[in-house]
PDB file of C-alpha atoms and ligand atoms in Angstrom:
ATOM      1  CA  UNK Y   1       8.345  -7.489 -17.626  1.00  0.00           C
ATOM      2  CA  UNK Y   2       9.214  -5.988 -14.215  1.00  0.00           C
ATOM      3  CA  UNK Y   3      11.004  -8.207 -11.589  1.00  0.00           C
ATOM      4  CA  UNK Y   4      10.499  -8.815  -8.412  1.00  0.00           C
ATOM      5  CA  UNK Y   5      12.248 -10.970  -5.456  1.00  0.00           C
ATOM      6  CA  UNK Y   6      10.708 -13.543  -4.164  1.00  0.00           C
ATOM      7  CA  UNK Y   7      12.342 -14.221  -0.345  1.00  0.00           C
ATOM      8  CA  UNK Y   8      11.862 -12.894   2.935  1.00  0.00           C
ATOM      9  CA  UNK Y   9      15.915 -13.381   3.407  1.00  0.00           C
ATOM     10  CA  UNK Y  10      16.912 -10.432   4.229  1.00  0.00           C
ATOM     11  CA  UNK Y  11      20.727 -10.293   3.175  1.00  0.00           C
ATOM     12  CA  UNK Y  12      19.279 -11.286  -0.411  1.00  0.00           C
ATOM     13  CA  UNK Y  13      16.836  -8.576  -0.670  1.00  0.00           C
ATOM     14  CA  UNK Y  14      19.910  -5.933   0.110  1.00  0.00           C
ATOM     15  CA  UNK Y  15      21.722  -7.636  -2.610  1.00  0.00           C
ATOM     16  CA  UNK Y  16      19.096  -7.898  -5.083  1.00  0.00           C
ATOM     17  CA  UNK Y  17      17.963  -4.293  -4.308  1.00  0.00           C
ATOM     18  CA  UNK Y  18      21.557  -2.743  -5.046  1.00  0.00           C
ATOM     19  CA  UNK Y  19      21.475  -4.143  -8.631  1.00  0.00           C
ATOM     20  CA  UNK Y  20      18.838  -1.549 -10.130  1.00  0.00           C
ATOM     21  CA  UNK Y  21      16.575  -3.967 -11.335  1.00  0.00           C
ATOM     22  CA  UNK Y  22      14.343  -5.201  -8.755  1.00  0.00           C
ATOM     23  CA  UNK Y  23      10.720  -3.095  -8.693  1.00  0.00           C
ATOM     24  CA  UNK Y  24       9.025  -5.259  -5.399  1.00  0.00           C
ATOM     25  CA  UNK Y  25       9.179  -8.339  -3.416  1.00  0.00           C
ATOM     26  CA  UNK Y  26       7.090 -11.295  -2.983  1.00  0.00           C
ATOM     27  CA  UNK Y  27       6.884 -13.070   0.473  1.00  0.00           C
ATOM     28  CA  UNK Y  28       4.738 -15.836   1.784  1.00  0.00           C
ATOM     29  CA  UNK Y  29       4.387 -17.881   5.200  1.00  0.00           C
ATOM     30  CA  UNK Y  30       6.948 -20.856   3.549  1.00  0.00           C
ATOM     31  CA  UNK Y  31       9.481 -18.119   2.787  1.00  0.00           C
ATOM     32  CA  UNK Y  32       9.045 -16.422   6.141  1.00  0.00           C
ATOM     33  CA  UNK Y  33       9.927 -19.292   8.000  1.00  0.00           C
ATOM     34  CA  UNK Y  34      13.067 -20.064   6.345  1.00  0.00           C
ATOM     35  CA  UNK Y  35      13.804 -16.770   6.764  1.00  0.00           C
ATOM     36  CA  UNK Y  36      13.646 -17.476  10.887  1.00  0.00           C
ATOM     37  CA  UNK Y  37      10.615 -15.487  10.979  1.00  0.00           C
ATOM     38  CA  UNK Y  38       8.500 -17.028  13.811  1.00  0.00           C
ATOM     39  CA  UNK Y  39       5.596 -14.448  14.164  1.00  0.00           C
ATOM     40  CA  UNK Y  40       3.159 -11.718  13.428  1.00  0.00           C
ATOM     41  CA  UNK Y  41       5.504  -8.998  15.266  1.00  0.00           C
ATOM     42  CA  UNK Y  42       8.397 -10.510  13.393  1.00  0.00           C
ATOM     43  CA  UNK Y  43       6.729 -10.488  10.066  1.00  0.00           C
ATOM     44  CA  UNK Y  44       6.009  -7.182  10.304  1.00  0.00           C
ATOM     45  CA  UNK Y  45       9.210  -5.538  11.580  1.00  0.00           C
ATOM     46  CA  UNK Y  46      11.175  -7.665   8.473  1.00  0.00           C
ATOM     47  CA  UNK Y  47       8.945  -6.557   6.204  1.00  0.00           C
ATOM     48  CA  UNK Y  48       9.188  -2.620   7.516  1.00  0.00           C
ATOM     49  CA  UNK Y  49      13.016  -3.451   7.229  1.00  0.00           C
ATOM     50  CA  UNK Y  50      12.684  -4.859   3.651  1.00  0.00           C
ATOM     51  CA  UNK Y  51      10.019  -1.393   2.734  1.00  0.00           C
ATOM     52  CA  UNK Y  52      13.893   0.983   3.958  1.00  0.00           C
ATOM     53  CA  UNK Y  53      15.551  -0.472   1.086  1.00  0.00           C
ATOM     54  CA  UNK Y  54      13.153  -1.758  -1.906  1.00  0.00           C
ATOM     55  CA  UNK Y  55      11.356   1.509  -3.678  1.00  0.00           C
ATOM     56  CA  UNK Y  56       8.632  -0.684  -4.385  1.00  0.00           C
ATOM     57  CA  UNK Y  57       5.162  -2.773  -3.484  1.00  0.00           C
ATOM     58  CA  UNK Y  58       6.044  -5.565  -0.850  1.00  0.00           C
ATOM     59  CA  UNK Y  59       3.501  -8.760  -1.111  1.00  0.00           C
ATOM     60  CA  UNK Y  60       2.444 -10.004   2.564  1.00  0.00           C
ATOM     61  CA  UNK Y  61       0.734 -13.198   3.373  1.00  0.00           C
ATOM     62  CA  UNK Y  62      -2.245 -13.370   5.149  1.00  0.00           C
ATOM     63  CA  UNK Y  63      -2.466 -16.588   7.258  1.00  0.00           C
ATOM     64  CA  UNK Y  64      -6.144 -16.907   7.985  1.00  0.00           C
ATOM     65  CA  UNK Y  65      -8.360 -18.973   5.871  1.00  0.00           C
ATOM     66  CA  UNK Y  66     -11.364 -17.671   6.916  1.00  0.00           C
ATOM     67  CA  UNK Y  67     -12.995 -14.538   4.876  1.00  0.00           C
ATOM     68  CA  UNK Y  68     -13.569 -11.803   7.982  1.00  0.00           C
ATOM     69  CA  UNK Y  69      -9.996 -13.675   9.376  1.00  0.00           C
ATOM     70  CA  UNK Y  70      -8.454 -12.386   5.807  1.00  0.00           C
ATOM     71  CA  UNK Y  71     -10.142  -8.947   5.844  1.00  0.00           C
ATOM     72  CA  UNK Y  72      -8.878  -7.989   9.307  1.00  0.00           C
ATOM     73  CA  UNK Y  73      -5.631  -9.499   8.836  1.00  0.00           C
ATOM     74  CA  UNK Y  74      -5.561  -7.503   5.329  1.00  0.00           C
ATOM     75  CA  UNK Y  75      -6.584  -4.223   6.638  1.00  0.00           C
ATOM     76  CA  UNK Y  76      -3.278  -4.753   9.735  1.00  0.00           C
ATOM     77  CA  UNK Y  77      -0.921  -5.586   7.127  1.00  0.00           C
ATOM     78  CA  UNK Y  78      -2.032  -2.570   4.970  1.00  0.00           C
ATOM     79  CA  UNK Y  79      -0.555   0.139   8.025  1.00  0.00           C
ATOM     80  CA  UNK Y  80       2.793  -1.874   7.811  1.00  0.00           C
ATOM     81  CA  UNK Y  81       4.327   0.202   5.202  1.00  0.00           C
ATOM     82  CA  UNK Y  82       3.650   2.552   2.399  1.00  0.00           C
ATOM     83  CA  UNK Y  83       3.596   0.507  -0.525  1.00  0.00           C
ATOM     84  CA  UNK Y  84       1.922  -3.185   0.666  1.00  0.00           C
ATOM     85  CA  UNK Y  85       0.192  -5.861  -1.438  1.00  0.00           C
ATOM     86  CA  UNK Y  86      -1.565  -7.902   0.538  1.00  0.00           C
ATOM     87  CA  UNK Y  87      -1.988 -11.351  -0.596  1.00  0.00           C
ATOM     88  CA  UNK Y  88      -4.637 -13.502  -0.469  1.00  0.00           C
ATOM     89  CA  UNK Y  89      -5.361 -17.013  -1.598  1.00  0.00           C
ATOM     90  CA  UNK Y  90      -7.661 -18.205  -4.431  1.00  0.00           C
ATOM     91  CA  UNK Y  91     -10.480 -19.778  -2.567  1.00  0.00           C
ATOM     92  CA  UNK Y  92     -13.760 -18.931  -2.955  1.00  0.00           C
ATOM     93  CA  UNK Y  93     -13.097 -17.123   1.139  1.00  0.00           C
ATOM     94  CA  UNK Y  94     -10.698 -15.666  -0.639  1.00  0.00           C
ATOM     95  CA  UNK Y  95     -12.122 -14.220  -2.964  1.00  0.00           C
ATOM     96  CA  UNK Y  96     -14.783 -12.643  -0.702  1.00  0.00           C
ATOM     97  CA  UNK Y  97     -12.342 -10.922   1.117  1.00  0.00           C
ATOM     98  CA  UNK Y  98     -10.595  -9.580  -2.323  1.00  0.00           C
ATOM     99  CA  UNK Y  99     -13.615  -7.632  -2.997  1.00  0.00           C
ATOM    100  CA  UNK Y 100     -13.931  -6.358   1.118  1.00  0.00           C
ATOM    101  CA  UNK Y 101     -10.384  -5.475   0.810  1.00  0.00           C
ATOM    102  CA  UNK Y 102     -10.328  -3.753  -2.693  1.00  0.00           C
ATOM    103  CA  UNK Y 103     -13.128  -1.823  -2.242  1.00  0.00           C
ATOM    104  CA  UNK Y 104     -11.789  -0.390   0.392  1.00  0.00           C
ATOM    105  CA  UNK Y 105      -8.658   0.985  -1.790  1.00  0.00           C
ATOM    106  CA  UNK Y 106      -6.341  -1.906  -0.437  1.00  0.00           C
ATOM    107  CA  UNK Y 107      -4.012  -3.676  -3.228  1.00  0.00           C
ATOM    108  CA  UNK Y 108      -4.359  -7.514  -3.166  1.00  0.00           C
ATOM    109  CA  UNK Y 109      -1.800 -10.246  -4.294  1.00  0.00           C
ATOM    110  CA  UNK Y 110      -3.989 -12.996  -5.746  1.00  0.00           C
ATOM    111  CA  UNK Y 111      -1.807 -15.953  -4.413  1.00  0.00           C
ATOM    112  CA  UNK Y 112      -1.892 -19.867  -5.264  1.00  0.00           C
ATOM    113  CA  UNK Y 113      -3.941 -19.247  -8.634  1.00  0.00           C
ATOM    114  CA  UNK Y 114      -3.704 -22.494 -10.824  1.00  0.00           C
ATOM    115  CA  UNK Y 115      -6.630 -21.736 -13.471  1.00  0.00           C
ATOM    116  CA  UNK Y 116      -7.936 -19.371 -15.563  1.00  0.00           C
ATOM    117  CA  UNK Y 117     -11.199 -19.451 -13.560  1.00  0.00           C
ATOM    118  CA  UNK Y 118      -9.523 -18.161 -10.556  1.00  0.00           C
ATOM    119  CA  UNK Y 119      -8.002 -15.488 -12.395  1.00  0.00           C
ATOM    120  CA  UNK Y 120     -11.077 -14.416 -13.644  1.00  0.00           C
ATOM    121  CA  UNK Y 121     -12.757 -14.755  -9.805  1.00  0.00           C
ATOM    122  CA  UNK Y 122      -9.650 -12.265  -8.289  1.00  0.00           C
ATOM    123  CA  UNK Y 123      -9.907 -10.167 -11.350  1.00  0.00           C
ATOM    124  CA  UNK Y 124     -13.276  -9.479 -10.709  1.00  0.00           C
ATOM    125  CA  UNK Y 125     -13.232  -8.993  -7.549  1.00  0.00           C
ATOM    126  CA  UNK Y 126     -10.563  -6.344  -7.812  1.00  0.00           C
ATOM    127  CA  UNK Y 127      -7.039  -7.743  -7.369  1.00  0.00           C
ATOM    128  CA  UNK Y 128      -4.000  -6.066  -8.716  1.00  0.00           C
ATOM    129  CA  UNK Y 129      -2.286  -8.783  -9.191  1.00  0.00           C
ATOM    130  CA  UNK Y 130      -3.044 -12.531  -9.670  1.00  0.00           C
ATOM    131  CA  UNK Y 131      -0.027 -14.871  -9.370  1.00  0.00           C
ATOM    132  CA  UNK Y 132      -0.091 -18.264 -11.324  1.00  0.00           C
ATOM    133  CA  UNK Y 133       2.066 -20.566  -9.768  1.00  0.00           C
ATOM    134  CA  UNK Y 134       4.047 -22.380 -12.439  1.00  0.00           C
ATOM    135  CA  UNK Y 135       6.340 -24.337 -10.783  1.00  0.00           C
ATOM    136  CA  UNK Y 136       3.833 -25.865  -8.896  1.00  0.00           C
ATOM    137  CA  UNK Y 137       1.930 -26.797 -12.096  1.00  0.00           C
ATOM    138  CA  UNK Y 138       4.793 -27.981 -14.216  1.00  0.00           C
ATOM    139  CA  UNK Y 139       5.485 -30.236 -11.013  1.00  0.00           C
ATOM    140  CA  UNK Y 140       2.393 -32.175 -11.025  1.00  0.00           C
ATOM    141  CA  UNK Y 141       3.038 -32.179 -15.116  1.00  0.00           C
ATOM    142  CA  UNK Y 142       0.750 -29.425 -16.273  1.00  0.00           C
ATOM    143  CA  UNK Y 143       2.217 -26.362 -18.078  1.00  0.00           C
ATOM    144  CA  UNK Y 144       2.569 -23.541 -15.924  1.00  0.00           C
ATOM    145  CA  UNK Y 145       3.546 -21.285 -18.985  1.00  0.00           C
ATOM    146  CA  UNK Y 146       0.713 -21.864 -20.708  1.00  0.00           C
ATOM    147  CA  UNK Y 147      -1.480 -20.880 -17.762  1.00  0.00           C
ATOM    148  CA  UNK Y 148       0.418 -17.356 -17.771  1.00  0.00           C
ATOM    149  CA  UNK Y 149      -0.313 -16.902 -21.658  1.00  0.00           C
ATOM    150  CA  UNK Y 150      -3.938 -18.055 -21.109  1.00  0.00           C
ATOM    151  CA  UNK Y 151      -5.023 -14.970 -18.137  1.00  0.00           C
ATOM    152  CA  UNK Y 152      -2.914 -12.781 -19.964  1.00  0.00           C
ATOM    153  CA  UNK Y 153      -4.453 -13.304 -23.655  1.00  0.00           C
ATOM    154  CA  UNK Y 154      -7.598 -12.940 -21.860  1.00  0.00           C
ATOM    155  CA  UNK Y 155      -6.897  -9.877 -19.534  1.00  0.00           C
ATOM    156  CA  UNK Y 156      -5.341  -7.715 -22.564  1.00  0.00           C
ATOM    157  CA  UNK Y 157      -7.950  -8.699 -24.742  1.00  0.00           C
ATOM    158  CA  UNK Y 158     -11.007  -7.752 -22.107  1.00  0.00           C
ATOM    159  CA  UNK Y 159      -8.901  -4.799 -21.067  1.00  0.00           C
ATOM    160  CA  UNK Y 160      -8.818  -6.411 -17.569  1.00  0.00           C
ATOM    161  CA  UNK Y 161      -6.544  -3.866 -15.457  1.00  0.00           C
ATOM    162  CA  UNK Y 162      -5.434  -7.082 -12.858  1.00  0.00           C
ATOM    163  CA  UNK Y 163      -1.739  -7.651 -13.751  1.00  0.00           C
ATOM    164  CA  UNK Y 164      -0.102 -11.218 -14.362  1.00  0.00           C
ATOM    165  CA  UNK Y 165       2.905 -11.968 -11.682  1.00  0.00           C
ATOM    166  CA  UNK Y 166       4.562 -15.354 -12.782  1.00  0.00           C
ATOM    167  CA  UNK Y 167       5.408 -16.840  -9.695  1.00  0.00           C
ATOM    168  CA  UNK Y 168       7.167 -19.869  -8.267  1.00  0.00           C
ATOM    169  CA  UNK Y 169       9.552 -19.106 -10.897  1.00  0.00           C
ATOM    170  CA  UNK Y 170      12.313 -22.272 -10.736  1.00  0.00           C
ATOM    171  CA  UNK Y 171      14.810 -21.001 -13.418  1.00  0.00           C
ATOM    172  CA  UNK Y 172      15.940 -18.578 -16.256  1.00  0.00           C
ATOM    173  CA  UNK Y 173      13.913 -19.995 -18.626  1.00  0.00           C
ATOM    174  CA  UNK Y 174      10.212 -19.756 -16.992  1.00  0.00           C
ATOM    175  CA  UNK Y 175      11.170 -15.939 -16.699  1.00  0.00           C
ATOM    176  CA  UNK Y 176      12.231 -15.832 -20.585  1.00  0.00           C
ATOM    177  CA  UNK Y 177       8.639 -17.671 -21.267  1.00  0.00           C
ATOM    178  CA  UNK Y 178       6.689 -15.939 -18.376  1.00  0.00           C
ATOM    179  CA  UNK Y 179       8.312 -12.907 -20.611  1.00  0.00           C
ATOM    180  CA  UNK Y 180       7.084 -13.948 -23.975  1.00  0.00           C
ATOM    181  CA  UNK Y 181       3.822 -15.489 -22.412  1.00  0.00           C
ATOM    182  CA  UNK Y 182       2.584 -11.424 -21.431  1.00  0.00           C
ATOM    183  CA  UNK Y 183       3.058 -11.559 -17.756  1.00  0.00           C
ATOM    184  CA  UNK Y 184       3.673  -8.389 -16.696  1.00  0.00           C
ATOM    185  CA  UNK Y 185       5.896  -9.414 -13.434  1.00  0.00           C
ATOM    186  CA  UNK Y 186       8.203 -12.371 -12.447  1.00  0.00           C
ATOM    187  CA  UNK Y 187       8.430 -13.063  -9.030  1.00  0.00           C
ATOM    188  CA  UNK Y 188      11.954 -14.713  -9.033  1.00  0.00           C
ATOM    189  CA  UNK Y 189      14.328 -16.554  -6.576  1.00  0.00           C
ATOM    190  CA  UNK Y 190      17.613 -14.637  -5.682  1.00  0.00           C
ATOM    191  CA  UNK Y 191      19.846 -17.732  -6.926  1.00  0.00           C
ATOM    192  CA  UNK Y 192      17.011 -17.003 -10.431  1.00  0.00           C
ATOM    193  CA  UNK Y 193      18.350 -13.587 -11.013  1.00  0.00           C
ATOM    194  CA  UNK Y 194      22.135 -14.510 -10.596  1.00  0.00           C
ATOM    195  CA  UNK Y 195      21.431 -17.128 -13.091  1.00  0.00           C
ATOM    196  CA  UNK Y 196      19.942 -14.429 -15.589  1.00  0.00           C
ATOM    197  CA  UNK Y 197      22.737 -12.268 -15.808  1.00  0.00           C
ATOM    198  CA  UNK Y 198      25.206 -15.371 -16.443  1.00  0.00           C
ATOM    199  CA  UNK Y 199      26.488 -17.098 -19.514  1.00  0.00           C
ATOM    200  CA  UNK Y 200      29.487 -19.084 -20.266  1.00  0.00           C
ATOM    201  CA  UNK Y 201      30.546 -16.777 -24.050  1.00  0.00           C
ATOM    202  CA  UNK Y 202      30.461 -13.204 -21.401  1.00  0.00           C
ATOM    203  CA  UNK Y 203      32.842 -15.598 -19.420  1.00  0.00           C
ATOM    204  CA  UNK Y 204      35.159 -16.630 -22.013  1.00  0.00           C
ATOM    205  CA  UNK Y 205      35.081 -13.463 -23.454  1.00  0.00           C
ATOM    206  CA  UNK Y 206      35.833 -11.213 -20.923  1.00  0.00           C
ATOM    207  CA  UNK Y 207      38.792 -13.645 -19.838  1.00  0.00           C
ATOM    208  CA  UNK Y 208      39.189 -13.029 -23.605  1.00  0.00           C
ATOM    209  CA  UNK Y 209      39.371  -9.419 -23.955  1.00  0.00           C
ATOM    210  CA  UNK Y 210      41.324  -9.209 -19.996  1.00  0.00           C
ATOM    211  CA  UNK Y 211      44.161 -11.593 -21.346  1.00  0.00           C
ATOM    212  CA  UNK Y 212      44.387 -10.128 -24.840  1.00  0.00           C
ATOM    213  CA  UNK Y 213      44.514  -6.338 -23.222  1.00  0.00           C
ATOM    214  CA  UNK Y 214      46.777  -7.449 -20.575  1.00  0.00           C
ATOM    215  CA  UNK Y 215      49.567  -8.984 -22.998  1.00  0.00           C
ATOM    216  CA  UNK Y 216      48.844  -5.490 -25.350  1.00  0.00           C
ATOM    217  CA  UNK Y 217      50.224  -3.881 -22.280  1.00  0.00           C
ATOM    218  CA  UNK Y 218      53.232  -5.643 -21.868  1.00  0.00           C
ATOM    219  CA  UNK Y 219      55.001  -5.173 -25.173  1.00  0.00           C
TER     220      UNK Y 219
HETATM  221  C1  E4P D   1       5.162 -15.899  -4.545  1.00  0.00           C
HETATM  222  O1  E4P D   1       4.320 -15.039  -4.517  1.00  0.00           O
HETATM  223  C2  E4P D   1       4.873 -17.313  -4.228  1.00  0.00           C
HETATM  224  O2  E4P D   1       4.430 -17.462  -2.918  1.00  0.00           O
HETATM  225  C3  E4P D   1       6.097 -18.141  -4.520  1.00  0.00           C
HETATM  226  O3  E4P D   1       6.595 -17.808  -5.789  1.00  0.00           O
HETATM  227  C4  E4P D   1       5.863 -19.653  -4.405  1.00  0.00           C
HETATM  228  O4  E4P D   1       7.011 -20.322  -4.867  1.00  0.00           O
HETATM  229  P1  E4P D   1       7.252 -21.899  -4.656  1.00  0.00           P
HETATM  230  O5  E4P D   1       6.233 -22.637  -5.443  1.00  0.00           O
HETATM  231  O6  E4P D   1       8.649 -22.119  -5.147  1.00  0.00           O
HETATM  232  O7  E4P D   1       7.112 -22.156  -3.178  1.00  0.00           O
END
């Protein structure tokens, strides 16, 4: 499963981006704004900034909800940079301007997907990627998990070339299930991909191994 980071925060993607691991970024209107992105021109010049150091797709948000509103905002955001995926939401509008878009060669971020049926919709249609959110659903007391195991079961089984992104990922342990559940990405939180690499026994036992190394040298 490939990772991806999912801010617009600049100083993180740098970070994230010098550890090796990260393949793409996610971003959204919600994350742009905490970011202190205000508009369209702003959007666009942090995301050319975020293209000069991530080797990999970068997910922009349309805002319109409208189909021919999606399309043209779809085909501006696809000049941005070289590698954009340009997400769009799961709503029937949406959906319509999927098939505009991918038709026309475009890549498309299936966004806000909560059922299989909408998978199957964006798939159709042509997305790349479809993005169940499973935060979201484990919030209102579904299981988002189960929703990534569901598309993907289906997709590999119907040799559906869509990929599954996890997203709004909370923790380290929806990416180990996103993992075992088949999705083929994990759109994660900064603070998430700290938290993977950590665990109090590499603690202990590197203060283990520095202290017993350290008194080795001194006799
Ligand atoms: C990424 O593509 C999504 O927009 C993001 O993961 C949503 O996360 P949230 O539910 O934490 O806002």
């Amino acid at each position: 499963m490939k990772l991806f980071l999912d801010t617009a925060n600049l100083d993180e993607i740098r970070d994230g981006a010098r550890l090796g691991v990260v393949s793409g970024v996610t971003t959204n209107p919600s994350l742009a704004a905490s970011a202190g992105i205000g508009d369209r021109e702003a959007y666009r010049s942090a995301v050319a900034e975020i293209a000069s150091f991530v080797d990999g797709p970068i997910s922009v948000e349309v805002v319109s909800t409208d189909t021919q509103g999606m399309v043209d905002e779809g085909r501006d955001i696809a000049n941005w940079i070289p590698n954009p995926w340009v997400k769009i939401p799961s709503t029937i509008e949406g959906i319509e301007a999927i098939a505009t878009l991918a038709g026309e060669g475009i890549r498309v971020n299936q966004t806000l997907c909560f059922s299989v049926n909408q998978a199957i919709l964006g798939a159709q249609a042509g997305a790349t990627v479809v993005s169940p959110f499973i935060g979201r659903l484990d919030d209102i007391g579904h299981d988002g998990i189960a929703l990534i195991r569901d598309i993907a079961d289906l997709f590999r089984e119907a040799a559906v070339e869509t990929q599954v992104m996890a997203a709004s990922v909370r923790h380290p342990l929806h990416c180990l299930k996103a993992a075992q559940a088949g999705a083929h990405i994990a759109t994660v939180p900064y603070r998430t991909l700290i938290q993977m690499a950590q665990h109090p026994l590499t603690d202990a036992g590197l203060a283990r191994f520095i202290a017993d190394w350290q008194k080795a040298s001194q006799t």
